[in-house]
Amino acid sequence: MVGPVLIGVWHTWEPHQAAEEAVGSQLPAHESGFTPEELNELLSFFESNEPVSSNSSSENSSRAIFSPDERKQRRKISNRESAKRSRWRKKRHLENLTSQVNRMNIENRRLKNRLHLVINQCHVVWGENEQLRSESFALWAKLLNLYWTLATMQCNHDNSRHSLSCFNSNKLSSNSIN
């Protein structure tokens, strides 16, 4: 007896021997990976004495093995499974997007709270700066007043002619400060 057809090599064997081997082996059909109907179809394929070429695609071989109704049924099943996988992928994608939206909403809330704190701190610092600026102007005014008083006092102690020149020089220096 010559073995089953090898890819790219032509062999001949008797189909009845293959059937005897399939039935003679104590393997149930589900352990071989084929249903009894599929085994019968495979046997009928070998009985047809059609050569098997190494470049035949799986689609072409399934067309030779299965009837059009069976191919249609198998395609329906395959499409259902594909659609089920697609729905599952879509569901997982939607779950991931929902999770991402939730994380981003939490992060957004956290950043908004932080922004409010920074804005409040900024307002406090602006208020303090304004107060310091106001105090600075008041202190500069007092200091200028003290310089003026000091200059006036120094000019009063000197003679009148000299005090006039002192007064004019102080007036000039106070104008340059402003």
XYZ file of N, CA and C in Angstrom:
534
model
N 0.840 -1.174 0.000
C 0.000 0.000 0.000
C 0.880 1.230 0.000
N 0.513 2.235 -0.803
C 1.220 3.508 -0.851
C 0.462 4.458 0.052
N 1.182 5.318 0.805
C 0.577 6.225 1.794
C -0.277 7.312 1.172
N -0.797 8.213 2.004
C -1.645 9.294 1.511
C -0.851 10.241 0.615
N -1.554 11.119 -0.062
C -0.932 12.039 -1.007
C -0.054 13.022 -0.257
N 1.178 13.145 -0.675
C 2.086 14.136 -0.103
C 2.073 15.361 -0.997
N 2.312 16.498 -0.427
C 2.278 17.732 -1.204
C 3.353 17.687 -2.265
N 2.940 17.957 -3.475
C 3.864 18.025 -4.595
C 4.256 16.670 -5.153
N 3.796 15.577 -4.571
C 4.158 14.244 -5.045
C 2.872 13.496 -5.377
N 2.843 12.815 -6.516
C 1.661 12.080 -6.936
C 1.796 10.624 -6.498
N 0.780 10.190 -5.784
C 0.740 8.785 -5.370
C -0.626 8.233 -5.692
N -0.688 6.943 -5.727
C -2.002 6.308 -5.898
C -2.214 5.348 -4.758
N -3.402 5.343 -4.234
C -3.829 4.329 -3.299
C -5.284 4.091 -3.450
N -5.623 2.994 -2.971
C -7.000 2.570 -3.146
C -7.877 3.241 -2.093
N -8.974 3.853 -2.501
C -9.856 4.525 -1.547
C -10.436 3.579 -0.521
N -10.704 2.340 -0.922
C -11.287 1.408 0.055
C -10.293 1.109 1.171
N -8.970 1.155 0.851
C -7.965 0.947 1.901
C -7.971 2.123 2.877
N -8.137 3.331 2.362
C -8.174 4.509 3.236
C -9.382 4.458 4.149
N -10.519 4.007 3.591
C -11.729 3.897 4.401
C -11.538 2.858 5.488
N -10.898 1.730 5.129
C -10.648 0.693 6.128
C -9.717 1.209 7.213
N -8.698 1.982 6.805
C -7.776 2.539 7.808
C -8.499 3.520 8.722
N -9.360 4.374 8.138
C -10.082 5.357 8.941
C -11.023 4.670 9.909
N -11.724 3.643 9.434
C -12.652 2.921 10.295
C -11.879 2.014 11.234
N -10.784 1.449 10.746
C -10.002 0.517 11.539
C -9.273 1.204 12.687
N -8.902 2.438 12.515
C -8.239 3.120 13.632
C -9.271 3.352 14.715
N -8.879 3.152 15.909
C -9.805 3.242 17.021
C -10.011 4.684 17.486
N -9.648 5.693 16.675
C -9.826 7.086 17.055
C -11.248 7.538 16.758
N -11.914 8.111 17.700
C -13.225 8.686 17.398
C -13.036 9.864 16.452
N -14.090 10.209 15.748
C -14.010 11.266 14.745
C -13.617 12.599 15.362
N -14.088 12.905 16.558
C -13.786 14.211 17.143
C -12.313 14.329 17.535
N -11.614 13.207 17.776
C -10.204 13.271 18.116
C -9.341 13.492 16.887
N -9.823 13.119 15.731
C -9.050 13.328 14.514
C -9.229 14.743 13.996
N -10.181 15.487 14.547
C -10.417 16.841 14.106
C -11.470 16.943 13.033
N -12.021 15.814 12.590
C -13.015 15.804 11.533
C -14.293 15.163 12.033
N -15.413 15.672 11.553
C -16.700 15.035 11.839
C -16.845 13.847 10.902
N -17.715 12.921 11.209
C -17.919 11.777 10.302
C -18.309 12.223 8.890
N -19.112 13.278 8.779
C -19.494 13.766 7.453
C -18.263 14.272 6.707
N -17.391 14.974 7.419
C -16.180 15.488 6.783
C -15.264 14.354 6.342
N -15.197 13.308 7.163
C -14.381 12.146 6.780
C -14.936 11.496 5.516
N -16.254 11.349 5.447
C -16.864 10.774 4.243
C -16.581 11.627 3.023
N -16.660 12.950 3.198
C -16.390 13.835 2.063
C -14.932 13.736 1.626
N -14.042 13.639 2.608
C -12.632 13.472 2.265
C -12.419 12.178 1.493
N -13.060 11.108 1.946
C -12.923 9.830 1.255
C -13.477 9.913 -0.161
N -14.596 10.609 -0.301
C -15.169 10.731 -1.650
C -14.242 11.563 -2.536
N -13.552 12.495 -1.962
C -12.600 13.294 -2.736
C -11.475 12.404 -3.262
N -10.976 11.509 -2.399
C -9.911 10.610 -2.828
C -10.411 9.580 -3.847
N -11.640 9.202 -3.724
C -12.205 8.246 -4.665
C -12.373 8.844 -6.052
N -12.430 10.170 -6.146
C -12.662 10.802 -7.442
C -11.430 10.749 -8.331
N -10.300 10.303 -7.798
C -9.043 10.171 -8.542
C -8.552 11.500 -9.126
N -8.947 12.603 -8.483
C -8.434 13.908 -8.924
C -7.098 14.147 -8.234
N -6.097 14.581 -9.005
C -4.797 14.825 -8.376
C -4.849 16.068 -7.493
N -4.044 16.050 -6.455
C -3.935 17.188 -5.549
C -2.620 17.869 -5.845
N -2.674 19.143 -6.171
C -1.433 19.869 -6.474
C -0.967 20.622 -5.245
N 0.289 20.942 -5.210
C 0.872 21.613 -4.044
C 0.468 23.075 -3.973
N -0.031 23.657 -5.056
C -0.366 25.065 -5.033
C -1.862 25.321 -4.884
N -2.624 24.314 -4.491
C -4.051 24.536 -4.308
C -4.260 25.279 -2.999
N -5.127 26.263 -3.030
C -5.374 27.048 -1.821
C -6.391 26.332 -0.956
N -6.485 26.767 0.290
C -7.433 26.128 1.203
C -8.851 26.397 0.756
N -9.084 27.548 0.129
C -10.421 27.854 -0.342
C -10.816 26.915 -1.460
N -9.897 26.666 -2.382
C -10.194 25.751 -3.483
C -10.430 24.345 -2.966
N -9.645 23.925 -1.983
C -9.831 22.576 -1.466
C -11.134 22.471 -0.698
N -11.554 23.543 -0.009
C -12.817 23.479 0.718
C -13.979 23.452 -0.257
N -13.817 24.065 -1.404
C -14.872 24.016 -2.415
C -14.998 22.618 -2.990
N -13.874 21.921 -3.097
C -13.907 20.572 -3.641
C -14.470 19.600 -2.621
N -14.321 19.899 -1.336
C -14.730 18.969 -0.294
C -16.184 19.178 0.103
N -16.635 20.440 0.206
C -17.957 20.728 0.736
C -18.928 21.109 -0.367
N -20.173 20.770 -0.144
C -21.219 21.147 -1.100
C -21.478 22.648 -0.961
N -22.131 23.236 -1.940
C -22.408 24.680 -1.854
C -23.215 25.057 -0.611
N -24.182 24.225 -0.238
C -24.967 24.520 0.962
C -24.098 24.462 2.218
N -23.222 23.479 2.271
C -22.332 23.352 3.426
C -21.354 24.525 3.490
N -20.832 24.904 2.318
C -19.924 26.062 2.284
C -20.649 27.315 2.756
N -21.904 27.470 2.315
C -22.704 28.626 2.714
C -22.917 28.623 4.237
N -23.228 27.450 4.772
C -23.448 27.319 6.212
C -22.164 27.615 6.988
N -21.056 27.053 6.507
C -19.768 27.294 7.170
C -19.403 28.777 7.109
N -19.682 29.418 5.979
C -19.398 30.848 5.824
C -20.243 31.659 6.805
N -21.541 31.257 6.967
C -22.416 31.942 7.921
C -21.842 31.842 9.331
N -21.431 30.643 9.673
C -20.857 30.423 11.009
C -19.589 31.260 11.176
N -18.762 31.224 10.154
C -17.519 32.004 10.199
C -17.817 33.497 10.324
N -18.797 33.972 9.575
C -19.174 35.388 9.652
C -19.718 35.744 11.025
N -20.533 34.841 11.598
C -21.060 35.096 12.946
C -19.930 35.206 13.957
N -18.986 34.276 13.862
C -17.851 34.306 14.790
C -17.017 35.562 14.589
N -16.807 35.939 13.346
C -16.057 37.159 13.044
C -16.785 38.385 13.586
N -18.100 38.429 13.393
C -18.903 39.544 13.904
C -18.853 39.585 15.421
N -18.885 38.394 16.041
C -18.817 38.319 17.505
C -17.476 38.857 17.994
N -16.384 38.459 17.318
C -15.058 38.978 17.690
C -14.992 40.489 17.482
N -15.576 40.944 16.394
C -15.590 42.379 16.108
C -16.372 43.144 17.180
N -17.524 42.611 17.569
C -18.305 43.255 18.633
C -17.533 43.263 19.944
N -16.838 42.164 20.227
C -16.052 42.087 21.450
C -14.925 43.131 21.423
N -14.225 43.233 20.273
C -13.158 44.240 20.152
C -13.719 45.656 20.312
N -14.886 45.887 19.693
C -15.524 47.201 19.794
C -15.900 47.498 21.245
N -16.430 46.483 21.932
C -16.811 46.654 23.335
C -15.582 46.969 24.184
N -14.510 46.229 23.974
C -13.268 46.476 24.724
C -12.735 47.877 24.430
N -12.793 48.279 23.167
C -12.327 49.611 22.785
C -13.172 50.678 23.474
N -14.496 50.479 23.486
C -15.390 51.422 24.144
C -15.109 51.464 25.646
N -14.882 50.316 26.259
C -14.550 50.274 27.685
C -13.252 51.020 27.959
N -12.256 50.826 27.089
C -10.989 51.542 27.256
C -11.183 53.046 27.110
N -11.980 53.450 26.123
C -12.235 54.883 25.936
C -12.996 55.465 27.122
N -13.975 54.721 27.632
C -14.734 55.185 28.794
C -13.819 55.333 30.002
N -12.962 54.367 30.202
C -12.003 54.431 31.297
C -11.077 55.638 31.139
N -10.627 55.857 29.920
C -9.746 56.996 29.648
C -10.486 58.318 29.904
N -11.753 58.404 29.504
C -12.546 59.612 29.762
C -12.671 59.843 31.258
N -12.942 58.788 32.018
C -13.066 58.919 33.471
C -11.761 59.408 34.092
N -10.637 58.813 33.653
C -9.336 59.262 34.185
C -9.076 60.719 33.838
N -9.413 61.098 32.611
C -9.170 62.480 32.192
C -10.087 63.465 32.921
N -11.327 63.044 33.194
C -12.227 63.906 33.975
C -11.683 64.129 35.383
N -11.175 63.082 35.990
C -10.583 63.201 37.328
C -9.370 64.126 37.278
N -8.514 63.928 36.280
C -7.331 64.779 36.124
C -7.743 66.224 35.856
N -8.778 66.420 35.059
C -9.279 67.767 34.767
C -9.768 68.444 36.044
N -10.533 67.716 36.856
C -11.014 68.260 38.135
C -9.845 68.634 39.041
N -8.844 67.765 39.097
C -7.672 68.023 39.930
C -6.940 69.281 39.452
N -6.781 69.409 38.144
C -6.094 70.582 37.592
C -6.905 71.865 37.804
N -8.248 71.770 37.698
C -9.082 72.944 37.961
C -8.946 73.397 39.414
N -8.961 72.442 40.333
C -8.785 72.785 41.750
C -7.439 73.449 41.985
N -6.426 72.894 41.367
C -5.082 73.468 41.511
C -5.035 74.881 40.918
N -5.687 75.073 39.771
C -5.735 76.389 39.137
C -6.429 77.398 40.048
N -7.549 77.003 40.663
C -8.253 77.904 41.577
C -7.359 78.292 42.753
N -6.619 77.334 43.290
C -5.706 77.646 44.386
C -4.624 78.639 43.942
N -4.060 78.416 42.772
C -3.010 79.305 42.268
C -3.568 80.698 42.005
N -4.782 80.776 41.447
C -5.399 82.086 41.193
C -5.643 82.819 42.510
N -6.140 82.090 43.516
C -6.359 82.712 44.830
C -5.047 83.207 45.424
N -3.999 82.399 45.326
C -2.692 82.821 45.834
C -2.186 84.036 45.071
N -2.429 84.057 43.777
C -2.013 85.188 42.945
C -2.723 86.463 43.395
N -4.047 86.375 43.665
C -4.793 87.551 44.137
C -4.248 88.045 45.477
N -3.918 87.107 46.357
C -3.353 87.488 47.652
C -2.024 88.222 47.450
N -1.174 87.680 46.593
C 0.135 88.301 46.343
C -0.047 89.658 45.668
N -0.992 89.786 44.723
C -1.238 91.091 44.095
C -1.680 92.113 45.138
N -2.565 91.691 46.046
C -3.017 92.586 47.119
C -1.851 93.020 48.002
N -1.014 92.061 48.372
C 0.156 92.392 49.199
C 1.095 93.333 48.453
N 1.313 93.078 47.157
C 2.174 93.957 46.361
C 1.600 95.373 46.287
N 0.292 95.473 46.098
C -0.346 96.786 46.036
C -0.184 97.527 47.359
N -0.356 96.794 48.444
C -0.196 97.400 49.770
C 1.246 97.862 49.970
N 2.215 97.029 49.584
C 3.626 97.394 49.710
C 3.973 98.585 48.818
N 3.409 98.609 47.615
C 3.654 99.733 46.713
C 3.105 101.033 47.325
N 1.912 100.954 47.896
C 1.290 102.116 48.536
C 2.133 102.582 49.723
N 2.580 101.649 50.532
C 3.442 101.998 51.676
C 4.751 102.612 51.198
N 5.280 102.080 50.096
C 6.527 102.610 49.544
C 6.348 104.069 49.117
N 5.250 104.388 48.429
C 4.997 105.781 48.022
C 4.867 106.686 49.248
N 4.163 106.188 50.258
C 3.985 106.994 51.477
C 5.325 107.240 52.160
N 6.168 106.222 52.217
C 7.484 106.382 52.847
C 8.370 107.331 52.037
N 8.295 107.254 50.697
C 9.069 108.176 49.860
C 8.604 109.614 50.091
N 7.291 109.790 50.216
C 6.753 111.142 50.479
C 7.246 111.667 51.821
N 7.252 110.831 52.860
C 7.748 111.227 54.185
C 9.225 111.562 54.126
N 9.977 110.720 53.418
C 11.414 110.950 53.293
C 11.690 112.276 52.575
N 10.954 112.560 51.540
C 11.120 113.818 50.810
C 10.765 114.999 51.711
N 9.698 114.826 52.470
C 9.293 115.866 53.428
C 10.383 116.104 54.461
N 11.009 115.013 54.944
C 12.103 115.146 55.921
C 13.309 115.861 55.306
N 13.655 115.530 54.080
C 14.757 116.224 53.402
C 14.453 117.714 53.268
N 13.213 117.987 52.934
C 12.816 119.387 52.764
C 12.900 120.134 54.097
N 12.435 119.501 55.130
C 12.487 120.115 56.467
C 13.935 120.319 56.909
N 14.751 119.326 56.681
C 16.159 119.412 57.046
C 16.851 120.532 56.265
N 16.576 120.598 54.989
C 17.186 121.646 54.165
C 16.720 123.022 54.621
N 15.459 123.137 54.981
C 14.918 124.413 55.449
C 15.560 124.810 56.761
N 15.719 123.874 57.638
C 16.332 124.152 58.943
C 17.781 124.584 58.781
N 18.490 123.954 57.865
C 19.888 124.325 57.642
C 19.987 125.719 57.034
N 19.063 126.041 56.193
C 19.083 127.355 55.551
C 18.728 128.469 56.530
N 17.879 128.195 57.537
C 17.497 129.203 58.538
C 18.672 129.581 59.426
N 19.562 128.713 59.657
C 20.698 128.978 60.530
C 21.785 129.806 59.826
N 21.815 129.794 58.605
C 22.816 130.552 57.840
C 22.309 131.979 57.608
N 23.154 132.817 57.082
C 22.733 134.189 56.796
C 21.696 134.210 55.685
N 20.989 135.284 55.538
C 19.847 135.357 54.630
C 20.263 135.191 53.169
N 21.392 135.820 52.791
C 21.823 135.676 51.417
C 22.218 134.236 51.107
N 22.900 133.673 52.028
C 23.324 132.291 51.849
C 22.119 131.336 51.913
N 21.130 131.647 52.732
C 19.964 130.779 52.865
C 19.137 130.760 51.593
N 19.114 131.937 50.890
C 18.380 131.969 49.649
C 19.005 131.035 48.625
N 20.300 131.040 48.537
C 20.955 130.131 47.603
C 20.773 128.688 48.049
N 20.769 128.466 49.336
C 20.548 127.119 49.871
C 19.148 126.639 49.525
N 18.168 127.589 49.694
C 16.790 127.246 49.381
C 16.638 126.892 47.911
N 17.246 127.670 47.035
C 17.151 127.410 45.605
C 17.824 126.097 45.227
N 18.948 125.752 45.816
C 19.619 124.513 45.494
C 18.816 123.321 45.995
N 18.183 123.471 47.170
C 17.335 122.378 47.684
C 16.095 122.185 46.786
N 15.559 123.333 46.330
C 14.394 123.250 45.471
C 14.733 122.542 44.165
N 15.923 122.841 43.633
C 16.363 122.196 42.418
C 16.578 120.688 42.638
N 17.190 120.348 43.782
C 17.433 118.923 44.041
C 16.131 118.166 44.279
N 15.125 118.794 44.916
C 13.855 118.121 45.131
C 13.094 117.946 43.827
N 13.238 118.878 42.887
C 12.588 118.721 41.580
C 13.239 117.568 40.786
N 14.521 117.372 40.949
C 15.192 116.302 40.220
C 14.816 114.932 40.771
N 14.446 114.881 42.047
C 14.038 113.608 42.656
C 12.713 113.154 42.065
N 11.786 114.074 41.873
C 10.472 113.719 41.337
C 10.625 113.335 39.879
